[in-house]
Coordinates of C-alpha atoms in Angstrom, one line a residue:
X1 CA 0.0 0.0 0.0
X2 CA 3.2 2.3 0.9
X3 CA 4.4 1.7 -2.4
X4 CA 1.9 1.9 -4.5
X5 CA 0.8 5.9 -2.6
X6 CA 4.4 6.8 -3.3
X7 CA 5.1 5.6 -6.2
X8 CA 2.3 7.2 -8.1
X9 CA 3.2 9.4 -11.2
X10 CA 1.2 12.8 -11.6
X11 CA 0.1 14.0 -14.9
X12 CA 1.5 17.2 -16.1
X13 CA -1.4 19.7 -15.0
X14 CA -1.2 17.9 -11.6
X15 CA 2.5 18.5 -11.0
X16 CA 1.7 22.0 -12.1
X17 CA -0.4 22.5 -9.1
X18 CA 1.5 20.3 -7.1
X19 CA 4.4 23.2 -7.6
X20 CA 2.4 26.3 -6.8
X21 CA 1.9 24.8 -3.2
X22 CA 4.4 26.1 -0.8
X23 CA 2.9 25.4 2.7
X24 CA 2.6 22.1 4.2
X25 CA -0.8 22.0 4.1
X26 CA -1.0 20.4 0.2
X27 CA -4.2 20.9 -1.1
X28 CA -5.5 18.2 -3.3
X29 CA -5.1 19.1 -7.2
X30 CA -8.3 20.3 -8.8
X31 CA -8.0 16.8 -10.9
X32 CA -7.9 14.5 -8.2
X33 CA -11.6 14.1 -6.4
X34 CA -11.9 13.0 -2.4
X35 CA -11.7 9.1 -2.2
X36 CA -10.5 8.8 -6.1
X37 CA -8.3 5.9 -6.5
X38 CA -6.5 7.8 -8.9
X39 CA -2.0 7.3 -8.6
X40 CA -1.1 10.6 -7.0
X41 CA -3.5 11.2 -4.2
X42 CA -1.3 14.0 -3.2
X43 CA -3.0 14.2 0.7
X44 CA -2.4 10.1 1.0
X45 CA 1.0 10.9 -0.7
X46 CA 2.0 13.7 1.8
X47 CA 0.8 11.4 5.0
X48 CA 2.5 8.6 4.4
X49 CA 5.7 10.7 3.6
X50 CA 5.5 12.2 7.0
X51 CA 4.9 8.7 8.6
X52 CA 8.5 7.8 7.1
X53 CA 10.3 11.2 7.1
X54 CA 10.0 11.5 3.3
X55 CA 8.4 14.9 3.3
X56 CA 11.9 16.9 2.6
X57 CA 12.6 14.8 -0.4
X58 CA 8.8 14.9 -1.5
X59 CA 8.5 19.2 -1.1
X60 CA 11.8 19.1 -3.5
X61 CA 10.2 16.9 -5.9
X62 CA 7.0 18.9 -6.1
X63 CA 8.5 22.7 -6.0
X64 CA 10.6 22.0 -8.6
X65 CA 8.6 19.8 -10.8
X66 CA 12.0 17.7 -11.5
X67 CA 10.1 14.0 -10.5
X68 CA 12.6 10.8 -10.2
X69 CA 11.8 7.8 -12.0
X70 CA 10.1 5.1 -10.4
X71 CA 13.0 3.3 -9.8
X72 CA 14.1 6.0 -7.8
X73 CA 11.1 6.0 -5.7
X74 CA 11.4 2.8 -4.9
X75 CA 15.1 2.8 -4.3
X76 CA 14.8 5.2 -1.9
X77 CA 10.9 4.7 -0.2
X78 CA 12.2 1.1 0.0
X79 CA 15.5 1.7 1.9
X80 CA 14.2 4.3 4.6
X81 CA 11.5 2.0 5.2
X82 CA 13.4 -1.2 5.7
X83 CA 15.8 1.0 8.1
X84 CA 12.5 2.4 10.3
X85 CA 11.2 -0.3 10.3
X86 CA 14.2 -2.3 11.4
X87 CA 15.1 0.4 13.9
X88 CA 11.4 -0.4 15.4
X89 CA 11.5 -3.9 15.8
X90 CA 14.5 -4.0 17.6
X91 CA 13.1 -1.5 20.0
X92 CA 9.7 -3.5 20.8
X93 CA 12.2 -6.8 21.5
X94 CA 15.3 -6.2 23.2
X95 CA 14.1 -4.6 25.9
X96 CA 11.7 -7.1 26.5
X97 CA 12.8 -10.6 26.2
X98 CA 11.5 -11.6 29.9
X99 CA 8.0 -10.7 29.0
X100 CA 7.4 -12.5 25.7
X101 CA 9.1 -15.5 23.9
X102 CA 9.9 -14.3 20.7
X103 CA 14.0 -14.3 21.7
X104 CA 13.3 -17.9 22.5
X105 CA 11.6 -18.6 19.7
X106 CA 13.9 -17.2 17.0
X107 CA 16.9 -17.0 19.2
X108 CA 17.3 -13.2 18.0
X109 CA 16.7 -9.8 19.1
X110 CA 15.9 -8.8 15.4
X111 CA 14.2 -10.6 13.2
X112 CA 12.8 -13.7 12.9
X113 CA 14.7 -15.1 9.4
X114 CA 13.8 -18.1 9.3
X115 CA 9.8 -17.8 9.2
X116 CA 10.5 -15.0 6.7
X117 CA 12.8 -16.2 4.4
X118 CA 9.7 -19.5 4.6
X119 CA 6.7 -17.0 3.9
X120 CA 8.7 -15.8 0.6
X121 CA 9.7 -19.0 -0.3
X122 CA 5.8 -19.8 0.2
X123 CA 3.7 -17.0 -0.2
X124 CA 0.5 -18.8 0.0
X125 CA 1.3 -19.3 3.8
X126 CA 2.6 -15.5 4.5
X127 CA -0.6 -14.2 6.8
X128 CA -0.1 -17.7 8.8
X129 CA 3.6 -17.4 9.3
X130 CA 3.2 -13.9 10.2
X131 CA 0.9 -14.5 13.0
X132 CA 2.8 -17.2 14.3
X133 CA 5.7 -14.5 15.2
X134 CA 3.0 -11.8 15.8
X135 CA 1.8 -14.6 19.1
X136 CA 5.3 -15.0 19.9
X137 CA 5.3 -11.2 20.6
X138 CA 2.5 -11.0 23.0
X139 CA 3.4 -11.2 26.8
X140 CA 3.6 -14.5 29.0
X141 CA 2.7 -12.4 32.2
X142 CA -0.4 -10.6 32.6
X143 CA -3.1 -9.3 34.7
X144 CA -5.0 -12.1 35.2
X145 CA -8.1 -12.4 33.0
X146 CA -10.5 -14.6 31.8
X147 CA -9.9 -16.8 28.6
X148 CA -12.0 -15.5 25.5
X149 CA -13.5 -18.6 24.9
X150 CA -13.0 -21.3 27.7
X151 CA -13.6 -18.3 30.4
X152 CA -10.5 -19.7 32.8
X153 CA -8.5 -17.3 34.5
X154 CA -4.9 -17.0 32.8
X155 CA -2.0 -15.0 32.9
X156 CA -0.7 -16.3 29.5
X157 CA -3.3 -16.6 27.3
X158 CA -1.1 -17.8 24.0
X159 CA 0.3 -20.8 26.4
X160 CA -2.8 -21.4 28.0
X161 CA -4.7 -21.6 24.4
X162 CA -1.9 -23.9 23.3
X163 CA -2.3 -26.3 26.1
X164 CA -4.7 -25.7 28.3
X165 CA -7.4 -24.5 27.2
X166 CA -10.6 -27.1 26.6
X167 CA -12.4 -25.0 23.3
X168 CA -8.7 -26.6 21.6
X169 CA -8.7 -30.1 22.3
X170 CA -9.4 -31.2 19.2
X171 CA -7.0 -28.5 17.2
X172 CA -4.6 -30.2 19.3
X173 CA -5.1 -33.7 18.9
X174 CA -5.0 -32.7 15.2
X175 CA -1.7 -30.9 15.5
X176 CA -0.5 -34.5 17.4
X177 CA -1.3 -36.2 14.1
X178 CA -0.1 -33.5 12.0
X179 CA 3.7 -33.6 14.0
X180 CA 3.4 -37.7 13.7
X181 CA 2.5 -37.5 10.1
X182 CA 5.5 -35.0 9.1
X183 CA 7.9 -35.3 11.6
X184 CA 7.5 -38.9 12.7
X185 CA 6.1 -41.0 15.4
X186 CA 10.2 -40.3 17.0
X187 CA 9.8 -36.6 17.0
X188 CA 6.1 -36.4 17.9
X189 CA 6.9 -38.2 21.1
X190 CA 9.7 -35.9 22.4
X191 CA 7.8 -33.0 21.1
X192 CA 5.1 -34.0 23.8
X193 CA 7.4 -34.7 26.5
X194 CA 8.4 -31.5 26.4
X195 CA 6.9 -29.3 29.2
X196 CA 4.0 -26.7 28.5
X197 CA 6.4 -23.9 27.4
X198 CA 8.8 -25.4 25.6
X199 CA 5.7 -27.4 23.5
X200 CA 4.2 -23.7 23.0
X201 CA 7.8 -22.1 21.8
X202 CA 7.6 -25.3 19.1
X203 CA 4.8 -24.7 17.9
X204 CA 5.4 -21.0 17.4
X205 CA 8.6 -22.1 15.1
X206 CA 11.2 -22.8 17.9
X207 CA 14.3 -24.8 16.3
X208 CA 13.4 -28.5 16.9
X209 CA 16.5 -30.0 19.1
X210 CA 14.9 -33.2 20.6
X211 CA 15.3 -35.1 17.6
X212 CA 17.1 -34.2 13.9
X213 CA 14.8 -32.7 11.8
X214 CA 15.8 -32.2 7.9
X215 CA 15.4 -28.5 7.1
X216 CA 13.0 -29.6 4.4
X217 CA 10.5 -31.6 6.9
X218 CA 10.7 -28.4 8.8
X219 CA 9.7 -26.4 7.0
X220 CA 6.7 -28.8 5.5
X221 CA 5.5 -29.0 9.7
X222 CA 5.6 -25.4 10.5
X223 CA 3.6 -24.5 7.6
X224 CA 1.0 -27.2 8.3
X225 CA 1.1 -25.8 11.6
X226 CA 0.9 -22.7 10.7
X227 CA -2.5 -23.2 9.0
X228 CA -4.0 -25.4 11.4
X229 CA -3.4 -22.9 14.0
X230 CA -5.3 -20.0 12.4
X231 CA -8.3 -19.9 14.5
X232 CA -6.1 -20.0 17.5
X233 CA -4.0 -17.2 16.3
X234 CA -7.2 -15.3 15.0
X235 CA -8.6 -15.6 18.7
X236 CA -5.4 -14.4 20.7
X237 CA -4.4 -11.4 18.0
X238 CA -7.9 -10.6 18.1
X239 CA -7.4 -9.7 22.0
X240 CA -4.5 -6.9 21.0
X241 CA -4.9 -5.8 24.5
X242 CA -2.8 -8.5 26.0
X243 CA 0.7 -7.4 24.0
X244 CA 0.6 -4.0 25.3
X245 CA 4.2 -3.2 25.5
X246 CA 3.6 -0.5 28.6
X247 CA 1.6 -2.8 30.5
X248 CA 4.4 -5.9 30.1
X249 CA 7.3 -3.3 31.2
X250 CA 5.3 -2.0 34.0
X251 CA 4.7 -5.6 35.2
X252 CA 8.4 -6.0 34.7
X253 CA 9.4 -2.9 37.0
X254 CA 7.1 -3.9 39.4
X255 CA 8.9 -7.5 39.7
X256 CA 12.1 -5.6 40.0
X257 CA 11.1 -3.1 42.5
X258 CA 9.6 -5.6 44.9
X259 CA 12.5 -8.1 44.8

């Protein structure tokens, strides 16, 4: 969506208008009607060019009518965003590793390569993969609160839908066969061995150590998993509440204060 607002090329007469605007206000071009899809939304333009810190280069463009190609665009749209975006991600982990289990999941404070490098090698399973690391971001400890759907109180509610929780018995026992079927009757059986938490992390892509796994089998369980676990994931993203960074640090402060 970025790409295509930034990347839109104005017509002549628009860039013509586009030039005569000096403040930061940007009118819209006379062309270009509220809620057009038209390329070159020039208020959708100008937002999302603050949002990333683009506006300096975007005011040169459009006072002096000299527009880059879209190569350009993309070139540099693409690198600042990669870097922000980069720069954010490492800020909502590092500090936090105690309160959520994406370090132990992906064993890094930045990003989770693996289940990326997957979702572009297998586009068709991106949303599922993505949520997989979004529920490795929310936090284990919590106010206590009532499960969503079983109503039980929990302080964890990814690990408690993962293995507790009664409304996901049968997902379960389906994710039993699935890790039997892919992995082996071997692997399937250590998996389950495993306490609560470390069964959870698995689940949410953890590197398989119990037992050698080819790369390739992997890859095939994780994406089955992936997919099975939808509803699950639908139901504990769906709560956003419950990965409120503030709330996990202040939980975290308090722990420390009181020791």
């Amino acid at each position: 969506m970025v790409v295509n607002i930034l990347f839109g090329v104005l017509s002549p007469h628009d860039r013509q208008h586009c030039c005569n605007v000096c403040s930061h206000g940007f009118p819209l071009p006379s062309t270009a009607k509220p809620g057009s899809k038209t390329r070159g939304f020039v208020d959708e333009c100008f937002e999302v060019a603050k949002e990333y810190g683009l506006v300096e280069w975007l005011e040169g463009y459009w006072l002096t009518t000299d527009f880059p190609t879209v190569d350009a665009w993309k070139h540099l749209v693409k690198t600042t965003i990669q870097t922000q975006e980069s720069e954010r991600w490492r800020e909502s982990t590092a500090s936090e590793t105690n309160c959520h289990r994406f370090y132990r999941v992906h064993q890094t404070n930045n990003k989770p390569h693996k289940l990326w490098t997957l979702a572009r090698q297998q586009p068709e399973y991106q949303r599922d993969l993505k949520n997989l690391i979004l529920l490795s971001t929310i936090p284990t400890r919590h106010t206590v609160k009532a499960c969503p759907t079983c109503h039980n109180a929990t302080e964890d509610l990814v690990g408690h839908l993962f293995t507790r929780c009664f409304t996901f018995n049968h997902l379960r026992q389906t994710l039993a066969e699935e890790i039997a079927n892919t992995l082996g009757v071997r692997v399937m059986a250590k998996v389950h061995e495993q306490p609560d938490e470390r069964f959870t992390e698995v689940m949410l892509g953890a590197e398989i150590v119990e037992e050698a796994v080819e790369p390739a089998v992997w890859s095939a369980f994780i994406t089955t998993t992936a997919r099975l676990l939808r509803p699950l994931a639908a139901m504990a993203l769906k709560h956003a509440t419950w990965k409120e960074r503030q709330n996990c640090s202040t939980e975290k402060e308090n722990r420390t204060h009181e020791s």
